[in-house]
CSV table of N, CA and C in Angstrom, one decimal:
chain,number,residue,atom,x,y,z
U,12,MET,N,0.1,-15.8,-25.9
U,12,MET,CA,-0.7,-16.6,-25.0
U,12,MET,C,-2.1,-16.8,-25.6
U,13,THR,N,-2.7,-17.9,-25.3
U,13,THR,CA,-4.0,-18.3,-25.9
U,13,THR,C,-5.1,-18.0,-24.8
U,14,LYS,N,-6.1,-17.3,-25.2
U,14,LYS,CA,-7.2,-17.0,-24.3
U,14,LYS,C,-8.0,-18.3,-24.1
U,15,LEU,N,-8.3,-18.7,-22.8
U,15,LEU,CA,-9.1,-19.8,-22.5
U,15,LEU,C,-10.5,-19.4,-22.1
U,16,THR,N,-10.6,-18.7,-21.1
U,16,THR,CA,-11.9,-18.3,-20.6
U,16,THR,C,-11.9,-16.8,-20.1
U,17,LYS,N,-13.0,-16.2,-20.0
U,17,LYS,CA,-13.2,-14.9,-19.5
U,17,LYS,C,-14.2,-14.9,-18.4
U,18,ASP,N,-13.9,-14.3,-17.2
U,18,ASP,CA,-14.8,-14.3,-16.1
U,18,ASP,C,-15.5,-13.0,-16.2
U,19,ASP,N,-16.8,-13.0,-16.6
U,19,ASP,CA,-17.6,-11.8,-16.8
U,19,ASP,C,-18.3,-11.4,-15.5
U,20,SER,N,-18.0,-12.1,-14.4
U,20,SER,CA,-18.6,-11.7,-13.1
U,20,SER,C,-17.8,-10.6,-12.4
U,21,SER,N,-16.7,-10.3,-12.9
U,21,SER,CA,-15.8,-9.3,-12.3
U,21,SER,C,-16.4,-7.9,-12.5
U,22,PRO,N,-16.0,-7.0,-11.6
U,22,PRO,CA,-16.5,-5.6,-11.7
U,22,PRO,C,-16.0,-5.1,-13.0
U,23,LYS,N,-16.7,-4.0,-13.5
U,23,LYS,CA,-16.3,-3.4,-14.8
U,23,LYS,C,-14.9,-2.8,-14.8
U,24,LYS,N,-14.4,-2.5,-13.6
U,24,LYS,CA,-13.1,-1.9,-13.6
U,24,LYS,C,-11.9,-2.8,-13.9
U,25,SER,N,-12.2,-4.1,-13.9
U,25,SER,CA,-11.1,-5.1,-14.3
U,25,SER,C,-11.7,-6.3,-15.0
U,26,GLN,N,-10.9,-7.0,-15.7
U,26,GLN,CA,-11.3,-8.1,-16.4
U,26,GLN,C,-10.4,-9.3,-16.1
U,27,ASN,N,-10.9,-10.4,-15.7
U,27,ASN,CA,-10.1,-11.6,-15.4
U,27,ASN,C,-10.1,-12.5,-16.6
U,28,VAL,N,-8.9,-13.0,-17.0
U,28,VAL,CA,-8.8,-13.9,-18.1
U,28,VAL,C,-7.8,-15.0,-17.8
U,29,LYS,N,-8.2,-16.2,-18.1
U,29,LYS,CA,-7.3,-17.3,-18.0
U,29,LYS,C,-6.6,-17.6,-19.3
U,30,THR,N,-5.3,-17.7,-19.3
U,30,THR,CA,-4.6,-18.0,-20.5
U,30,THR,C,-3.6,-19.1,-20.2
U,31,GLN,N,-2.8,-19.5,-21.2
U,31,GLN,CA,-1.8,-20.5,-21.0
U,31,GLN,C,-0.5,-19.9,-21.5
U,32,ASP,N,0.6,-20.2,-20.8
U,32,ASP,CA,1.9,-19.8,-21.3
U,32,ASP,C,2.4,-20.8,-22.4
U,33,LYS,N,3.6,-20.6,-22.9
U,33,LYS,CA,4.1,-21.5,-24.0
U,33,LYS,C,4.2,-22.9,-23.6
U,34,SER,N,4.4,-23.2,-22.3
U,34,SER,CA,4.6,-24.6,-21.8
U,34,SER,C,3.2,-25.2,-21.5
U,35,GLY,N,2.1,-24.4,-21.6
U,35,GLY,CA,0.8,-25.0,-21.3
U,35,GLY,C,0.3,-24.8,-19.9
U,36,LYS,N,1.1,-24.1,-19.1
U,36,LYS,CA,0.7,-23.8,-17.7
U,36,LYS,C,-0.4,-22.7,-17.7
U,37,GLU,N,-1.4,-22.9,-16.8
U,37,GLU,CA,-2.4,-21.9,-16.7
U,37,GLU,C,-2.0,-20.6,-16.0
U,38,ILE,N,-2.3,-19.5,-16.6
U,38,ILE,CA,-2.0,-18.2,-16.1
U,38,ILE,C,-3.3,-17.4,-15.9
U,39,HIS,N,-3.4,-16.7,-14.8
U,39,HIS,CA,-4.5,-15.9,-14.5
U,39,HIS,C,-4.1,-14.4,-14.7
U,40,GLU,N,-4.8,-13.7,-15.6
U,40,GLU,CA,-4.4,-12.3,-15.9
U,40,GLU,C,-5.6,-11.5,-15.4
U,41,GLN,N,-5.2,-10.3,-14.9
U,41,GLN,CA,-6.2,-9.3,-14.5
U,41,GLN,C,-5.9,-8.1,-15.2
U,42,ILE,N,-6.8,-7.6,-16.1
U,42,ILE,CA,-6.5,-6.4,-16.9
U,42,ILE,C,-7.4,-5.3,-16.3
U,43,LYS,N,-6.8,-4.3,-15.8
U,43,LYS,CA,-7.5,-3.2,-15.2
U,43,LYS,C,-8.0,-2.2,-16.3
U,44,GLU,N,-9.0,-1.4,-15.9
U,44,GLU,CA,-9.5,-0.4,-16.8
U,44,GLU,C,-8.5,0.5,-17.3
U,45,SER,N,-7.4,0.8,-16.5
U,45,SER,CA,-6.4,1.7,-16.9
U,45,SER,C,-5.4,1.1,-17.9
U,46,GLY,N,-5.6,-0.2,-18.2
U,46,GLY,CA,-4.7,-0.9,-19.1
U,46,GLY,C,-3.6,-1.7,-18.5
U,47,SER,N,-3.4,-1.5,-17.2
U,47,SER,CA,-2.4,-2.3,-16.5
U,47,SER,C,-2.8,-3.8,-16.4
U,48,LYS,N,-1.8,-4.6,-16.4
U,48,LYS,CA,-2.1,-6.0,-16.5
U,48,LYS,C,-1.2,-6.7,-15.4
U,49,HIS,N,-1.9,-7.6,-14.6
U,49,HIS,CA,-1.2,-8.3,-13.5
U,49,HIS,C,-1.5,-9.8,-13.8
U,50,SER,N,-0.5,-10.7,-13.5
U,50,SER,CA,-0.8,-12.1,-13.8
U,50,SER,C,-0.1,-12.9,-12.7
U,51,TYR,N,-0.6,-14.1,-12.6
U,51,TYR,CA,0.1,-15.1,-11.7
U,51,TYR,C,-0.2,-16.5,-12.3
U,52,ALA,N,0.7,-17.4,-12.0
U,52,ALA,CA,0.5,-18.8,-12.5
U,52,ALA,C,-0.3,-19.5,-11.5
U,53,ASP,N,-1.2,-20.4,-12.0
U,53,ASP,CA,-2.0,-21.2,-11.2
U,53,ASP,C,-1.2,-22.0,-10.2
U,54,GLU,N,0.0,-22.5,-10.6
U,54,GLU,CA,0.8,-23.3,-9.7
U,54,GLU,C,1.3,-22.4,-8.5
U,55,GLU,N,1.5,-21.1,-8.7
U,55,GLU,CA,1.9,-20.3,-7.6
U,55,GLU,C,0.8,-20.3,-6.5
U,56,LYS,N,-0.5,-20.0,-7.0
U,56,LYS,CA,-1.6,-20.0,-6.1
U,56,LYS,C,-1.7,-21.4,-5.3
U,57,VAL,N,-1.6,-22.4,-6.1
U,57,VAL,CA,-1.7,-23.8,-5.5
U,57,VAL,C,-0.7,-24.0,-4.4
U,58,CYS,N,0.5,-23.5,-4.6
U,58,CYS,CA,1.6,-23.6,-3.6
U,58,CYS,C,1.3,-22.9,-2.4
U,59,PHE,N,0.8,-21.6,-2.5
U,59,PHE,CA,0.5,-20.8,-1.4
U,59,PHE,C,-0.7,-21.4,-0.6
U,60,VAL,N,-1.7,-22.0,-1.3
U,60,VAL,CA,-2.8,-22.6,-0.6
U,60,VAL,C,-2.3,-23.8,0.2
U,61,TRP,N,-1.4,-24.6,-0.4
U,61,TRP,CA,-0.9,-25.8,0.3
U,61,TRP,C,-0.2,-25.4,1.6
U,62,VAL,N,0.7,-24.4,1.4
U,62,VAL,CA,1.5,-23.9,2.6
U,62,VAL,C,0.6,-23.4,3.7
U,63,ILE,N,-0.4,-22.6,3.4
U,63,ILE,CA,-1.3,-22.0,4.4
U,63,ILE,C,-2.1,-23.1,5.0
U,64,ASN,N,-2.7,-24.0,4.2
U,64,ASN,CA,-3.5,-25.1,4.8
U,64,ASN,C,-2.6,-26.0,5.7
U,65,GLU,N,-1.4,-26.2,5.3
U,65,GLU,CA,-0.6,-27.1,6.2
U,65,GLU,C,-0.1,-26.3,7.4
U,66,THR,N,0.3,-25.1,7.3
U,66,THR,CA,0.8,-24.3,8.4
U,66,THR,C,-0.3,-24.0,9.5
U,67,LEU,N,-1.5,-23.8,9.0
U,67,LEU,CA,-2.6,-23.4,9.9
U,67,LEU,C,-3.6,-24.5,10.1
U,68,LYS,N,-3.2,-25.8,9.8
U,68,LYS,CA,-4.2,-26.9,9.8
U,68,LYS,C,-4.8,-27.1,11.2
U,69,ASP,N,-4.1,-26.8,12.3
U,69,ASP,CA,-4.6,-27.0,13.6
U,69,ASP,C,-5.3,-25.8,14.2
U,70,ASP,N,-5.4,-24.7,13.4
U,70,ASP,CA,-6.0,-23.4,14.0
U,70,ASP,C,-7.5,-23.5,14.0
U,71,GLU,N,-8.0,-23.6,15.2
U,71,GLU,CA,-9.5,-23.8,15.3
U,71,GLU,C,-10.2,-22.5,15.0
U,72,PHE,N,-9.6,-21.3,15.3
U,72,PHE,CA,-10.3,-20.0,15.1
U,72,PHE,C,-10.5,-19.9,13.6
U,73,CYS,N,-9.5,-20.1,12.8
U,73,CYS,CA,-9.6,-20.0,11.3
U,73,CYS,C,-10.7,-21.0,10.8
U,74,LYS,N,-10.7,-22.2,11.3
U,74,LYS,CA,-11.7,-23.2,10.9
U,74,LYS,C,-13.1,-22.7,11.3
U,75,GLN,N,-13.3,-22.2,12.5
U,75,GLN,CA,-14.6,-21.7,12.9
U,75,GLN,C,-15.1,-20.6,12.0
U,76,LEU,N,-14.2,-19.7,11.5
U,76,LEU,CA,-14.6,-18.6,10.6
U,76,LEU,C,-14.8,-19.1,9.2
U,77,GLY,N,-14.5,-20.4,8.9
U,77,GLY,CA,-14.6,-20.9,7.6
U,77,GLY,C,-13.5,-20.5,6.6
U,78,LEU,N,-12.4,-20.0,7.2
U,78,LEU,CA,-11.2,-19.6,6.4
U,78,LEU,C,-10.4,-20.8,5.9
U,79,LEU,N,-10.5,-21.9,6.7
U,79,LEU,CA,-9.7,-23.1,6.4
U,79,LEU,C,-10.6,-24.3,6.4
U,80,PRO,N,-10.2,-25.3,5.6
U,80,PRO,CA,-9.1,-25.3,4.6
U,80,PRO,C,-9.5,-24.5,3.4
U,81,ILE,N,-8.5,-24.0,2.7
U,81,ILE,CA,-8.7,-23.2,1.5
U,81,ILE,C,-8.8,-24.2,0.3
U,82,ASN,N,-9.7,-24.0,-0.5
U,82,ASN,CA,-9.9,-24.9,-1.7
U,82,ASN,C,-8.9,-24.5,-2.7
U,83,VAL,N,-8.1,-25.4,-3.2
U,83,VAL,CA,-7.0,-25.1,-4.2
U,83,VAL,C,-7.6,-25.0,-5.6
U,84,GLU,N,-8.8,-25.5,-5.8
U,84,GLU,CA,-9.4,-25.5,-7.2
U,84,GLU,C,-10.0,-24.2,-7.6
U,85,ASN,N,-10.2,-23.2,-6.7
U,85,ASN,CA,-10.8,-22.0,-7.1
U,85,ASN,C,-10.0,-20.8,-6.5
U,86,GLU,N,-10.7,-19.7,-6.4
U,86,GLU,CA,-10.0,-18.5,-5.9
U,86,GLU,C,-10.3,-18.2,-4.5
U,87,ASP,N,-10.6,-19.2,-3.7
U,87,ASP,CA,-10.8,-19.1,-2.3
U,87,ASP,C,-9.7,-18.5,-1.5
U,88,LEU,N,-8.5,-18.6,-2.0
U,88,LEU,CA,-7.3,-18.1,-1.3
U,88,LEU,C,-7.5,-16.6,-1.1
U,89,PHE,N,-8.0,-15.9,-2.1
U,89,PHE,CA,-8.1,-14.4,-2.0
U,89,PHE,C,-9.2,-14.0,-1.0
U,90,GLU,N,-10.3,-14.8,-1.0
U,90,GLU,CA,-11.4,-14.5,-0.1
U,90,GLU,C,-10.9,-14.8,1.4
U,91,ALA,N,-10.1,-15.8,1.6
U,91,ALA,CA,-9.7,-16.2,2.9
U,91,ALA,C,-8.7,-15.1,3.5
U,92,CYS,N,-8.0,-14.4,2.6
U,92,CYS,CA,-7.1,-13.4,3.0
U,92,CYS,C,-7.6,-12.0,3.1
U,93,ASN,N,-8.9,-11.8,2.8
U,93,ASN,CA,-9.4,-10.4,2.6
U,93,ASN,C,-9.8,-9.8,4.0
U,94,ASN,N,-9.6,-10.5,5.1
U,94,ASN,CA,-9.9,-9.8,6.4
U,94,ASN,C,-8.7,-9.7,7.3
U,95,GLY,N,-7.5,-10.1,6.9
U,95,GLY,CA,-6.3,-10.0,7.7
U,95,GLY,C,-6.0,-11.1,8.7
U,96,ILE,N,-7.0,-11.9,9.0
U,96,ILE,CA,-6.8,-12.9,10.1
U,96,ILE,C,-5.8,-14.0,9.6
U,97,VAL,N,-5.8,-14.4,8.4
U,97,VAL,CA,-4.9,-15.4,8.0
U,97,VAL,C,-3.4,-14.8,8.0
U,98,PHE,N,-3.3,-13.6,7.6
U,98,PHE,CA,-2.0,-12.9,7.7
U,98,PHE,C,-1.5,-12.9,9.1
U,99,CYS,N,-2.4,-12.5,10.1
U,99,CYS,CA,-2.0,-12.4,11.5
U,99,CYS,C,-1.5,-13.8,12.0
U,100,LYS,N,-2.3,-14.8,11.6
U,100,LYS,CA,-1.9,-16.2,12.1
U,100,LYS,C,-0.6,-16.6,11.5
U,101,LEU,N,-0.3,-16.3,10.2
U,101,LEU,CA,0.9,-16.7,9.6
U,101,LEU,C,2.1,-15.9,10.2
U,102,VAL,N,1.9,-14.6,10.5
U,102,VAL,CA,3.0,-13.9,11.2
U,102,VAL,C,3.3,-14.5,12.5
U,103,ASN,N,2.3,-15.0,13.3
U,103,ASN,CA,2.6,-15.6,14.6
U,103,ASN,C,3.3,-16.9,14.4
U,104,LYS,N,3.1,-17.6,13.3
U,104,LYS,CA,3.9,-18.8,13.0
U,104,LYS,C,5.3,-18.5,12.7
U,105,ILE,N,5.6,-17.3,12.1
U,105,ILE,CA,6.9,-16.9,11.8
U,105,ILE,C,7.6,-16.5,13.1
U,106,GLN,N,6.9,-15.6,13.8
U,106,GLN,CA,7.5,-15.1,15.1
U,106,GLN,C,6.4,-15.1,16.1
U,107,LYS,N,6.5,-16.0,17.0
U,107,LYS,CA,5.5,-16.3,18.0
U,107,LYS,C,5.2,-15.0,18.8
U,108,ASP,N,3.9,-14.9,19.1
U,108,ASP,CA,3.3,-13.8,19.9
U,108,ASP,C,3.5,-12.4,19.3
U,109,THR,N,3.7,-12.3,18.1
U,109,THR,CA,3.8,-10.9,17.4
U,109,THR,C,2.4,-10.3,17.5
U,110,VAL,N,1.4,-11.1,17.2
U,110,VAL,CA,0.0,-10.6,17.3
U,110,VAL,C,-0.6,-11.2,18.6
U,111,ASP,N,-1.2,-10.4,19.4
U,111,ASP,CA,-1.9,-10.9,20.6
U,111,ASP,C,-3.2,-11.4,20.0
U,112,GLU,N,-3.3,-12.8,20.1
U,112,GLU,CA,-4.5,-13.4,19.4
U,112,GLU,C,-5.8,-13.1,20.1
U,113,ARG,N,-5.8,-12.5,21.3
U,113,ARG,CA,-7.0,-12.0,21.9
U,113,ARG,C,-7.6,-10.9,21.2
U,114,MET,N,-6.8,-10.2,20.3
U,114,MET,CA,-7.2,-9.1,19.5
U,114,MET,C,-8.0,-9.5,18.3
U,115,LEU,N,-7.8,-10.8,17.9
U,115,LEU,CA,-8.4,-11.3,16.7
U,115,LEU,C,-9.9,-11.6,16.9
U,116,LYS,N,-10.7,-10.9,16.1
U,116,LYS,CA,-12.2,-11.1,16.2
U,116,LYS,C,-12.7,-11.3,14.9
U,117,LYS,N,-13.9,-12.0,14.8
U,117,LYS,CA,-14.6,-12.2,13.6
U,117,LYS,C,-15.0,-10.8,13.0
U,118,PRO,N,-14.6,-10.5,11.8
U,118,PRO,CA,-15.0,-9.2,11.3
U,118,PRO,C,-16.4,-9.2,10.8
U,119,THR,N,-17.2,-8.4,11.5
U,119,THR,CA,-18.7,-8.4,11.2
U,119,THR,C,-19.1,-7.2,10.3
U,120,ASP,N,-18.2,-6.3,10.1
U,120,ASP,CA,-18.5,-5.1,9.3
U,120,ASP,C,-17.2,-4.5,8.7
U,121,ILE,N,-17.3,-3.5,7.9
U,121,ILE,CA,-16.2,-3.0,7.2
U,121,ILE,C,-15.2,-2.4,8.2
U,122,PHE,N,-15.7,-1.8,9.3
U,122,PHE,CA,-14.8,-1.2,10.3
U,122,PHE,C,-13.9,-2.3,11.0
U,123,LYS,N,-14.6,-3.4,11.4
U,123,LYS,CA,-13.8,-4.4,12.1
U,123,LYS,C,-12.9,-5.1,11.1
U,124,THR,N,-13.3,-5.3,9.9
U,124,THR,CA,-12.4,-5.8,8.9
U,124,THR,C,-11.2,-5.0,8.6
U,125,THR,N,-11.4,-3.7,8.5
U,125,THR,CA,-10.3,-2.7,8.4
U,125,THR,C,-9.4,-2.8,9.6
U,126,GLU,N,-9.9,-2.9,10.8
U,126,GLU,CA,-9.1,-3.0,12.0
U,126,GLU,C,-8.2,-4.3,12.0
U,127,MET,N,-8.8,-5.4,11.5
U,127,MET,CA,-8.0,-6.7,11.5
U,127,MET,C,-6.9,-6.6,10.4
U,128,ILE,N,-7.3,-6.0,9.3
U,128,ILE,CA,-6.2,-5.8,8.2
U,128,ILE,C,-5.1,-4.9,8.7
U,129,ASN,N,-5.5,-3.8,9.3
U,129,ASN,CA,-4.4,-2.9,9.8
U,129,ASN,C,-3.5,-3.6,10.9
U,130,LEU,N,-4.1,-4.4,11.7
U,130,LEU,CA,-3.4,-5.2,12.7
U,130,LEU,C,-2.4,-6.2,11.9
U,131,ALA,N,-2.9,-6.8,10.9
U,131,ALA,CA,-2.1,-7.7,10.1
U,131,ALA,C,-0.9,-6.9,9.4
U,132,LEU,N,-1.2,-5.8,8.8
U,132,LEU,CA,-0.1,-5.0,8.2
U,132,LEU,C,0.9,-4.5,9.2
U,133,SER,N,0.4,-4.1,10.4
U,133,SER,CA,1.4,-3.7,11.4
U,133,SER,C,2.3,-4.9,11.9
U,134,ALA,N,1.7,-6.1,12.0
U,134,ALA,CA,2.4,-7.3,12.4
U,134,ALA,C,3.4,-7.6,11.3
U,135,ILE,N,3.0,-7.6,10.1
U,135,ILE,CA,3.9,-7.9,8.9
U,135,ILE,C,5.1,-6.9,9.0
U,136,TRP,N,4.8,-5.6,9.2
U,136,TRP,CA,5.9,-4.6,9.2
U,136,TRP,C,6.8,-4.9,10.4
U,137,SER,N,6.2,-5.2,11.6
U,137,SER,CA,7.0,-5.4,12.8
U,137,SER,C,8.0,-6.6,12.7
U,138,ILE,N,7.8,-7.5,11.9
U,138,ILE,CA,8.8,-8.6,11.7
U,138,ILE,C,9.8,-8.3,10.6
U,139,GLY,N,9.8,-7.1,10.1
U,139,GLY,CA,10.8,-6.7,9.2
U,139,GLY,C,10.4,-6.8,7.7
U,140,ILE,N,9.2,-7.1,7.4
U,140,ILE,CA,8.8,-7.1,6.0
U,140,ILE,C,8.3,-5.8,5.6
U,141,LYS,N,8.9,-5.2,4.5
U,141,LYS,CA,8.5,-3.9,4.1
U,141,LYS,C,7.2,-4.0,3.2
U,142,VAL,N,6.2,-3.3,3.6
U,142,VAL,CA,5.0,-3.2,2.8
U,142,VAL,C,4.8,-1.8,2.4
U,143,ILE,N,4.9,-1.5,1.1
U,143,ILE,CA,4.8,-0.2,0.6
U,143,ILE,C,3.6,0.0,-0.3
U,144,SER,N,2.8,1.0,0.0
U,144,SER,CA,1.6,1.4,-0.8
U,144,SER,C,0.5,0.3,-0.9
U,145,ILE,N,0.4,-0.5,0.2
U,145,ILE,CA,-0.7,-1.4,0.3
U,145,ILE,C,-1.4,-1.1,1.7
U,146,ASP,N,-2.6,-0.8,1.6
U,146,ASP,CA,-3.4,-0.5,2.8
U,146,ASP,C,-4.6,-1.4,2.8
U,147,SER,N,-5.5,-1.3,3.8
U,147,SER,CA,-6.6,-2.1,4.0
U,147,SER,C,-7.6,-2.2,2.8
U,148,SER,N,-7.7,-1.1,2.1
U,148,SER,CA,-8.6,-1.0,1.0
U,148,SER,C,-8.2,-2.0,-0.1
U,149,PHE,N,-6.9,-2.2,-0.3
U,149,PHE,CA,-6.4,-3.2,-1.3
U,149,PHE,C,-6.7,-4.6,-0.9
U,150,ILE,N,-6.6,-4.9,0.4
U,150,ILE,CA,-6.7,-6.2,0.9
U,150,ILE,C,-8.2,-6.6,0.9
U,151,ILE,N,-9.1,-5.7,1.3
U,151,ILE,CA,-10.5,-5.9,1.3
U,151,ILE,C,-11.0,-6.4,0.0
U,152,LYS,N,-10.4,-5.7,-1.1
U,152,LYS,CA,-10.7,-6.1,-2.5
U,152,LYS,C,-9.7,-7.1,-3.0
U,153,ALA,N,-9.5,-8.2,-2.2
U,153,ALA,CA,-8.5,-9.2,-2.5
U,153,ALA,C,-8.7,-9.8,-3.9
U,154,THR,N,-9.9,-10.1,-4.2
U,154,THR,CA,-10.2,-10.8,-5.5
U,154,THR,C,-9.8,-9.9,-6.7
U,155,GLN,N,-9.9,-8.6,-6.5
U,155,GLN,CA,-9.5,-7.6,-7.5
U,155,GLN,C,-8.0,-7.3,-7.5
U,156,ASN,N,-7.3,-7.7,-6.4
U,156,ASN,CA,-5.9,-7.4,-6.2
U,156,ASN,C,-5.2,-8.6,-5.9
U,157,SER,N,-5.4,-9.7,-6.6
U,157,SER,CA,-4.8,-11.0,-6.3
U,157,SER,C,-3.3,-10.9,-6.3
U,158,HIS,N,-2.8,-10.2,-7.2
U,158,HIS,CA,-1.3,-10.1,-7.3
U,158,HIS,C,-0.7,-9.5,-6.0
U,159,LEU,N,-1.4,-8.5,-5.4
U,159,LEU,CA,-0.9,-7.9,-4.1
U,159,LEU,C,-1.0,-9.0,-3.0
U,160,ILE,N,-2.1,-9.8,-2.9
U,160,ILE,CA,-2.2,-10.8,-1.9
U,160,ILE,C,-1.1,-11.8,-2.0
U,161,LEU,N,-0.8,-12.2,-3.2
U,161,LEU,CA,0.3,-13.2,-3.4
U,161,LEU,C,1.7,-12.5,-3.1
U,162,GLY,N,1.8,-11.3,-3.3
U,162,GLY,CA,3.0,-10.5,-3.0
U,162,GLY,C,3.2,-10.5,-1.5
U,163,LEU,N,2.1,-10.3,-0.7
U,163,LEU,CA,2.2,-10.2,0.7
U,163,LEU,C,2.6,-11.6,1.3
U,164,LEU,N,2.0,-12.7,0.7
U,164,LEU,CA,2.3,-14.0,1.1
U,164,LEU,C,3.7,-14.4,0.8
U,165,LEU,N,4.3,-13.9,-0.2
U,165,LEU,CA,5.6,-14.2,-0.6
U,165,LEU,C,6.6,-13.8,0.5
């Protein structure tokens, strides 16, 4: 793979690098301090953004919070998913009334954000999706754990 750009704004614990695969498709790689490497294709992210924007296009609450529409040209997908609300809304599209939407509140601090993420993870679990070793701390740091966010969306 050929190195294209390096994002130096990332925390020192990880390094984000954009590369290309053999066919020329853009790949985002995240290299952790431990040496582990996670990657995803730009087209995967674009697909998820399109599905979320289309599925939740009429959701006024997400629009009011500035979560939608998600910009496909950057990493806004991960920022939009870092508080659990988008996950709750998607779960309700899959299985109506799984999450009581009266429980959804704008996260104003780390405690409310954690509460929303835990609600989302419980909802995901309740519809039969197995989530192993992912908790609120991973989702809050969505930009550092983009591979986990994409895995939950899958």
